[in-house]
PDB file of C-alpha atoms in Angstrom:
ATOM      1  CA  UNK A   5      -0.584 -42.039 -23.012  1.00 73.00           C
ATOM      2  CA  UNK A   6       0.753 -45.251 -23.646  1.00 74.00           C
ATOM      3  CA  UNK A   7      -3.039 -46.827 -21.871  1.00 77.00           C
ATOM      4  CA  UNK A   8      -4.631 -44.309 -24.314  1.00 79.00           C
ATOM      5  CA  UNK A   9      -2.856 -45.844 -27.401  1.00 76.00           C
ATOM      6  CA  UNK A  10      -3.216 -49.918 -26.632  1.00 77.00           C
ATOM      7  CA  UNK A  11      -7.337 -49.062 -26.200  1.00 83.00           C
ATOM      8  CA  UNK A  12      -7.605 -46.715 -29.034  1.00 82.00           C
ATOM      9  CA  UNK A  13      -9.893 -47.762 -31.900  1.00 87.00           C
ATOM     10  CA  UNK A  14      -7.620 -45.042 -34.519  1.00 83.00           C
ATOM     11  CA  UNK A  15      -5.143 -46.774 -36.445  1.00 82.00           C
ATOM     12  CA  UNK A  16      -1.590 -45.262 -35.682  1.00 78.00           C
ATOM     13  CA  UNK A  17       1.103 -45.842 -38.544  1.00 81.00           C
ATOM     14  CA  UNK A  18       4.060 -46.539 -37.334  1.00 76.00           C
ATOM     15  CA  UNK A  19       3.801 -47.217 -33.662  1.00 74.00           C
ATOM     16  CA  UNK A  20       5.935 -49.765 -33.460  1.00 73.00           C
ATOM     17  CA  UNK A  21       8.638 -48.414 -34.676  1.00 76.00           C
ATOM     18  CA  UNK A  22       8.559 -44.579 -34.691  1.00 76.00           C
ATOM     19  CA  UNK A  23       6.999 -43.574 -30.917  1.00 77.00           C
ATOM     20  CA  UNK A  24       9.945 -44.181 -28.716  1.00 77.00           C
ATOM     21  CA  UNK A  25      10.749 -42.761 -25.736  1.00 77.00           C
ATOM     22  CA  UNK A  26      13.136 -39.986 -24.823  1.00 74.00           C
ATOM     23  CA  UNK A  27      13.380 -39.452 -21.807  1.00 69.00           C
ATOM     24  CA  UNK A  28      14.220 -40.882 -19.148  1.00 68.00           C
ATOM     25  CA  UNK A  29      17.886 -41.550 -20.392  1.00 71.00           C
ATOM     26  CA  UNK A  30      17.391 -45.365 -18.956  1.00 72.00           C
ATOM     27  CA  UNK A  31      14.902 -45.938 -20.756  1.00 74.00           C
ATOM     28  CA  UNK A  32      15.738 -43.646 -24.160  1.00 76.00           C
ATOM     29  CA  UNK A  33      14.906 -45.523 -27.231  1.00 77.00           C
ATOM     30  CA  UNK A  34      12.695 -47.896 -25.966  1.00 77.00           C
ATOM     31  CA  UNK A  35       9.165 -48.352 -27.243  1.00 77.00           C
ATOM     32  CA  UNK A  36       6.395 -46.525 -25.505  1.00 73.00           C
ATOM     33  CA  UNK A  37       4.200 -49.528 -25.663  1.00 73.00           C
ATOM     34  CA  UNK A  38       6.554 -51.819 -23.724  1.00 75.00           C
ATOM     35  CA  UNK A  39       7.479 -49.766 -21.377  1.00 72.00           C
ATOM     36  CA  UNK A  40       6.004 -50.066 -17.644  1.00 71.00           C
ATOM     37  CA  UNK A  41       3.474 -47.195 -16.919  1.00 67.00           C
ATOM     38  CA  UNK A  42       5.033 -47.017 -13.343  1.00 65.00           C
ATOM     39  CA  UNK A  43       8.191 -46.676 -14.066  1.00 63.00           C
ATOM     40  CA  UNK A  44       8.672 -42.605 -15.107  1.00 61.00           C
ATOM     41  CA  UNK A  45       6.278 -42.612 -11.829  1.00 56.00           C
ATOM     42  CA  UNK A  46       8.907 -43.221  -9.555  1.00 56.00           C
ATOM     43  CA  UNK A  47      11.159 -40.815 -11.410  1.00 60.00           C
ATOM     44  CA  UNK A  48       8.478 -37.431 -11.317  1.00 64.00           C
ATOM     45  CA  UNK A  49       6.029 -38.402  -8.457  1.00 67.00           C
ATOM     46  CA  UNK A  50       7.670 -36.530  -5.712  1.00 76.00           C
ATOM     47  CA  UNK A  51       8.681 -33.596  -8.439  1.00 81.00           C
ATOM     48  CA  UNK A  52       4.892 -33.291  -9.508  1.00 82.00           C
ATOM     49  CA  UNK A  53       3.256 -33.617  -6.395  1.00 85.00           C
ATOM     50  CA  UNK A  54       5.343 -30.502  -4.707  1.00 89.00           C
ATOM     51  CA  UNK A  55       5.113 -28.792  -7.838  1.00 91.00           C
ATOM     52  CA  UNK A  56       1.189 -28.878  -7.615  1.00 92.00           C
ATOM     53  CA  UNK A  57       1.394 -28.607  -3.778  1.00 92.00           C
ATOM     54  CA  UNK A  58       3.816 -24.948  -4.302  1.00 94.00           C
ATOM     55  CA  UNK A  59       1.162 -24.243  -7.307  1.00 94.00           C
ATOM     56  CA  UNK A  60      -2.026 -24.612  -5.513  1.00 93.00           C
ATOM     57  CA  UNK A  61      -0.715 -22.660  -2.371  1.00 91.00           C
ATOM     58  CA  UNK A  62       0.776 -20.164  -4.410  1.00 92.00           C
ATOM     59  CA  UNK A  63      -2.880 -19.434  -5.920  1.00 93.00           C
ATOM     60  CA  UNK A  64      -5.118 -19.020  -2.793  1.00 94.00           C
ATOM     61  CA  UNK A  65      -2.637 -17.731   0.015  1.00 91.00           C
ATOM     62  CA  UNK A  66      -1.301 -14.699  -2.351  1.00 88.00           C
ATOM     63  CA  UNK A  67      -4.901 -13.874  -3.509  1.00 91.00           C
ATOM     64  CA  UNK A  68      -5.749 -13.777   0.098  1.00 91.00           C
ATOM     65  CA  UNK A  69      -3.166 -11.759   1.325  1.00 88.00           C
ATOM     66  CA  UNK A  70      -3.561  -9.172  -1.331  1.00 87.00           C
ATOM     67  CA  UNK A  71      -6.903  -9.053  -0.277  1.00 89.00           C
ATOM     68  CA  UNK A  72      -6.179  -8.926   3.408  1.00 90.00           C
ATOM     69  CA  UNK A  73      -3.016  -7.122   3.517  1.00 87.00           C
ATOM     70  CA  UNK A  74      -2.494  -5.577   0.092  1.00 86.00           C
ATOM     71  CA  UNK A  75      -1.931  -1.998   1.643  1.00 84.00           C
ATOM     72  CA  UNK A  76       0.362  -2.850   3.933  1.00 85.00           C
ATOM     73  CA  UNK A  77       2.046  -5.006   1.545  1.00 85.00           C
ATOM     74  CA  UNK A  78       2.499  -2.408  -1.147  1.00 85.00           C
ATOM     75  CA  UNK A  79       3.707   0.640   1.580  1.00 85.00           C
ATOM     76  CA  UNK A  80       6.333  -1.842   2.542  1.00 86.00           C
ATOM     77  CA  UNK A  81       7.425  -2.442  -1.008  1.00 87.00           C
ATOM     78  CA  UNK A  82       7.834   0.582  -1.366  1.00 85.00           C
ATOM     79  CA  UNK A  83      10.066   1.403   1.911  1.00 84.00           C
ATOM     80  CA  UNK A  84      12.373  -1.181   0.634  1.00 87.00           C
ATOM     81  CA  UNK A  85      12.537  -0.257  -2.709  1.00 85.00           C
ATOM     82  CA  UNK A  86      13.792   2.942  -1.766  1.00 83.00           C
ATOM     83  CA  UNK A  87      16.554   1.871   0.686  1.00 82.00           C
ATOM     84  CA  UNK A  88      17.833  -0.412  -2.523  1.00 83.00           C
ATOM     85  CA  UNK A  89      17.478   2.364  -4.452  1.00 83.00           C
ATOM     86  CA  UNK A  90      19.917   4.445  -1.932  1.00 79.00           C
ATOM     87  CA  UNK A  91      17.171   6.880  -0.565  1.00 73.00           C
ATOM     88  CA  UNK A  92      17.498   8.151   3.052  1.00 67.00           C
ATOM     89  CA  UNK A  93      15.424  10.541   5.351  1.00 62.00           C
ATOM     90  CA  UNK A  94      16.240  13.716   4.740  1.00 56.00           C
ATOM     91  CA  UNK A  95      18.779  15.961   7.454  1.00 52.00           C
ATOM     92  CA  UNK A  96      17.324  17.636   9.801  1.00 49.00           C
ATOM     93  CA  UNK A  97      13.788  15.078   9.567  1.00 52.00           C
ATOM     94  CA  UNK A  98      13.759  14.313  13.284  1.00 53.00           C
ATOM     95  CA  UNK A  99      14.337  17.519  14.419  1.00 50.00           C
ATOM     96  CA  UNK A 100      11.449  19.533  15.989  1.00 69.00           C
ATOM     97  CA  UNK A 101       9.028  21.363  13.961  1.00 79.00           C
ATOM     98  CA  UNK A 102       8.304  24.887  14.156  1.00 86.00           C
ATOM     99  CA  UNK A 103       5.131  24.782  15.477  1.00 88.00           C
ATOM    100  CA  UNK A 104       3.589  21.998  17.742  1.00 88.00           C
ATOM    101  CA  UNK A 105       0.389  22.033  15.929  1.00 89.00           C
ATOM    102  CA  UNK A 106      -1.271  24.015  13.420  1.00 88.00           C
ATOM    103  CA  UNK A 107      -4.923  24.829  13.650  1.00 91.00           C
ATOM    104  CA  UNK A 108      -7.419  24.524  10.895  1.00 88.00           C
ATOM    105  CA  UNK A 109     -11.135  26.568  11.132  1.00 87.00           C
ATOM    106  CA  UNK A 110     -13.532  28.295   9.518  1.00 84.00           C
ATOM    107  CA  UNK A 111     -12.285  32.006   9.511  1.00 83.00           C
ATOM    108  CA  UNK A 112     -15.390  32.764   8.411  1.00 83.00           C
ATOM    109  CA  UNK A 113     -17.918  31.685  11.134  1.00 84.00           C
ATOM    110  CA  UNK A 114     -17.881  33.979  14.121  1.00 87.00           C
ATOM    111  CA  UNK A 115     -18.635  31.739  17.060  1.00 87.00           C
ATOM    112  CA  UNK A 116     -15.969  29.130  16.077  1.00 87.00           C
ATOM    113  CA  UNK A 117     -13.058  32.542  15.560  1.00 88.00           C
ATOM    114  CA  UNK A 118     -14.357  33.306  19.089  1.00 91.00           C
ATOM    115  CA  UNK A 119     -14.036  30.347  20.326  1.00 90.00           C
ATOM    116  CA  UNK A 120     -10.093  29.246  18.760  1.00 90.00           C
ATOM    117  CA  UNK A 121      -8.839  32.529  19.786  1.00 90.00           C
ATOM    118  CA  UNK A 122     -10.009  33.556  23.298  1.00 90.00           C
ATOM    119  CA  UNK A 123     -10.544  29.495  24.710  1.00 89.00           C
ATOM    120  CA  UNK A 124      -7.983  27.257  22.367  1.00 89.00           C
ATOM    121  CA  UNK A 125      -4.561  29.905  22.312  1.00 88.00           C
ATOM    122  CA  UNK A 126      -5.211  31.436  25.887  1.00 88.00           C
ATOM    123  CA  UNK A 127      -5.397  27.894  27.119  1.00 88.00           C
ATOM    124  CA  UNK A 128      -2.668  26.119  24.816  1.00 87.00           C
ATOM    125  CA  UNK A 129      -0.229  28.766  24.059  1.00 86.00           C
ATOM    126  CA  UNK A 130      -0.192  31.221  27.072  1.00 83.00           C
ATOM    127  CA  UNK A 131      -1.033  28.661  30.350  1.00 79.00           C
ATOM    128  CA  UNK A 132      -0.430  25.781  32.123  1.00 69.00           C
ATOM    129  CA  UNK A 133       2.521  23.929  32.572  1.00 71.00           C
ATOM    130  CA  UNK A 134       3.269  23.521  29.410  1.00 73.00           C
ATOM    131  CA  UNK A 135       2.909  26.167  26.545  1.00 82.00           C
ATOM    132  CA  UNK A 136       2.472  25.349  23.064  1.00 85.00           C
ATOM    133  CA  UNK A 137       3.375  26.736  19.631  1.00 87.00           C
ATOM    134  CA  UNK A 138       0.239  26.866  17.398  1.00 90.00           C
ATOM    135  CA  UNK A 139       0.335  27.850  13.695  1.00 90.00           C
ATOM    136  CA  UNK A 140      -2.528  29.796  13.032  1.00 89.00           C
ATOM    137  CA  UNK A 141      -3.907  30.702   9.362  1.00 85.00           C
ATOM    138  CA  UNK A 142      -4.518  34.856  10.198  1.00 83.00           C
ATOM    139  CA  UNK A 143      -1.957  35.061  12.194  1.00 87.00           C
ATOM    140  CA  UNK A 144       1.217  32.935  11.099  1.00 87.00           C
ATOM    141  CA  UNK A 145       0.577  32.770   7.534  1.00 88.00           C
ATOM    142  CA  UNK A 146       2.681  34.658   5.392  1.00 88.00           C
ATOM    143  CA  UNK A 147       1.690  38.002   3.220  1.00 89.00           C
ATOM    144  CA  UNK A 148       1.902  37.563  -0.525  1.00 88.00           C
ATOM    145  CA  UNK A 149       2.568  33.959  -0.787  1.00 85.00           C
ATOM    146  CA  UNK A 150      -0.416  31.601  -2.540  1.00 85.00           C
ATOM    147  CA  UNK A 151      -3.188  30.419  -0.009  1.00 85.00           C
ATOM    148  CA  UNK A 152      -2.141  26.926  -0.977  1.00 85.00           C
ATOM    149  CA  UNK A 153       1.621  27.663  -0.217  1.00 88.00           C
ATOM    150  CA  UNK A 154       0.893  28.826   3.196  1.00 87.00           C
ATOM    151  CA  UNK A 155      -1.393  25.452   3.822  1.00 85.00           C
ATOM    152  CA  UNK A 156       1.368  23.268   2.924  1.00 86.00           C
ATOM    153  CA  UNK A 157       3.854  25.180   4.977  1.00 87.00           C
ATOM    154  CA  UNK A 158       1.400  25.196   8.042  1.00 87.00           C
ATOM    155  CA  UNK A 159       1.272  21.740   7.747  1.00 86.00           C
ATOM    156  CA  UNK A 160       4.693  20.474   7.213  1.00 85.00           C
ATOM    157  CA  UNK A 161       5.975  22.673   9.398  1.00 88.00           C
ATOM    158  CA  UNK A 162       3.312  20.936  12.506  1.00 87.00           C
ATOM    159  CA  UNK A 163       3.969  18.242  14.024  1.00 86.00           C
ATOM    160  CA  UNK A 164      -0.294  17.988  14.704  1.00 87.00           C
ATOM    161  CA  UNK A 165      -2.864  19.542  12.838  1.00 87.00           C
ATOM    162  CA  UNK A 166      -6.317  20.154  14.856  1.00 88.00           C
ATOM    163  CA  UNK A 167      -9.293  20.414  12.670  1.00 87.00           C
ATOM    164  CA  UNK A 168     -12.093  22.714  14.651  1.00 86.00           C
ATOM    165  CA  UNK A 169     -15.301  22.072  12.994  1.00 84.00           C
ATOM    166  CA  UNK A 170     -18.458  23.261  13.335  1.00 79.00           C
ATOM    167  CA  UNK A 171     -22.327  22.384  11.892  1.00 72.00           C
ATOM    168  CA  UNK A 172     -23.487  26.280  11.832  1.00 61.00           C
ATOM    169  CA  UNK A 173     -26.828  27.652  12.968  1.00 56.00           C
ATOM    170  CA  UNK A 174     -28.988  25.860  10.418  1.00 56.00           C
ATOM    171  CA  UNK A 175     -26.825  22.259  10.436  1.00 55.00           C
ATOM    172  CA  UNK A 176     -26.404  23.034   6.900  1.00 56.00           C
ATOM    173  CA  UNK A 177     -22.947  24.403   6.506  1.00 59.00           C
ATOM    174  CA  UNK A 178     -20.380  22.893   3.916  1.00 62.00           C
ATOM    175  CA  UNK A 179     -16.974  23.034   4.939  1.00 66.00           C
ATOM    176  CA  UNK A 180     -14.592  25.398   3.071  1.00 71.00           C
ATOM    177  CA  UNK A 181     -11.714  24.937   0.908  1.00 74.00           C
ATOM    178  CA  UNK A 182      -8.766  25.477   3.112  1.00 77.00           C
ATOM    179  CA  UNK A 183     -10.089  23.154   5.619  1.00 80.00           C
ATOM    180  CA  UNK A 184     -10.747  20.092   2.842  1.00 79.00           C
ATOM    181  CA  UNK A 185      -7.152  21.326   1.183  1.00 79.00           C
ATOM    182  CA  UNK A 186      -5.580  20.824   4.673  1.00 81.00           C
ATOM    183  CA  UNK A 187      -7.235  17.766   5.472  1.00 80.00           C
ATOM    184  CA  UNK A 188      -6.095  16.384   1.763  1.00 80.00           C
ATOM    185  CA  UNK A 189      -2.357  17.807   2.358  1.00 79.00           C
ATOM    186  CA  UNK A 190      -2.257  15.963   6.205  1.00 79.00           C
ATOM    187  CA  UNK A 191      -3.609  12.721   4.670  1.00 77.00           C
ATOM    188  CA  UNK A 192      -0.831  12.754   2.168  1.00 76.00           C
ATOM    189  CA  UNK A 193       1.990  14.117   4.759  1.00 72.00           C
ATOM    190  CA  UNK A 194       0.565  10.549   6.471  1.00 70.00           C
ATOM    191  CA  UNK A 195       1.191   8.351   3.738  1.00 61.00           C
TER     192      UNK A 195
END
């Protein structure tokens, strides 16, 4: 600044007299054209180069890990911020679910009903070493409560959910609605 004034062609009134410095406190009062340029460098040199240094890597590593990481970054925000907030699993969490899986198929297409019930439960639920408890929509669900009641019920109460899908005879076949509910309700149980 003080460069910028002794080259200036613009008449200043009063610079003599009225520009003075401030700051420092050594140097406070003194006029800004006979003051040495280097000396407020020694003062804010080190001060301005980390401050540029903490700016610069401030704006390209966070940018980058938002980019890279922003997911992960957010779910764990969010983990904390509960435990500050005072929130803790729920009693009984770990304990074991009432069914081992619950199994999710088109009721509707023969060969695939065939298939779950006399290959799937005779080989998961009734032998072998180890039997399993499967949750089943026809035959676990329970009368009179909403279709979507039962599907989140199947599902929270599952440790696994097995999807069984099939393409049909012509390829063409959409999926249904309780399959896409359940795979919507077991993507948010996940998160």
């Amino acid at each position: 600044f003080a460069d910028f004034l002794r080259t200036t062609p613009v008449q200043i009134p009063y610079l003599t007299t009225y520009i003075h410095c401030e700051f420092p406190e050594s140097k406070q009062g003194q006029s800004i054209l006979s003051m040495d340029k280097r000396s407020c460098q020694d003062i804010y040199g080190s001060l301005a180069f980390l401050t540029c240094f903490f700016l610069s890597v401030t704006f390209t590593v966070l940018p980058l890990l938002k980019h890279l990481y922003g997911w992960d970054m957010w779910y764990c925000l969010q983990v904390f911020w509960a435990g500050y907030k005072g929130y803790s699993q729920l009693a009984g969490a770990d304990s074991q679910h009432l069914y081992d899986a619950f199994v999710v198929f088109d009721t509707r297409n023969q060969a695939v009903r065939d298939w779950v019930y006399n290959e799937l439960i005779v080989n998961l639920e009734t032998s072998g070493y180890r039997r399993f408890s499967l949750c089943l929509e026809e035959r676990d669900w329970i009368p009179g409560l909403s279709c979507i009641e039962n599907l989140h019920n199947a599902v929270y109460n599952s440790g696994k959910t097995v999807f069984v899908l099939s393409s049909g005879f012509n390829g063409g076949e959409t999926v249904n609605g309780v399959i896409r509910q359940a795979f919507f309700l077991v993507q948010q149980q996940l998160l």
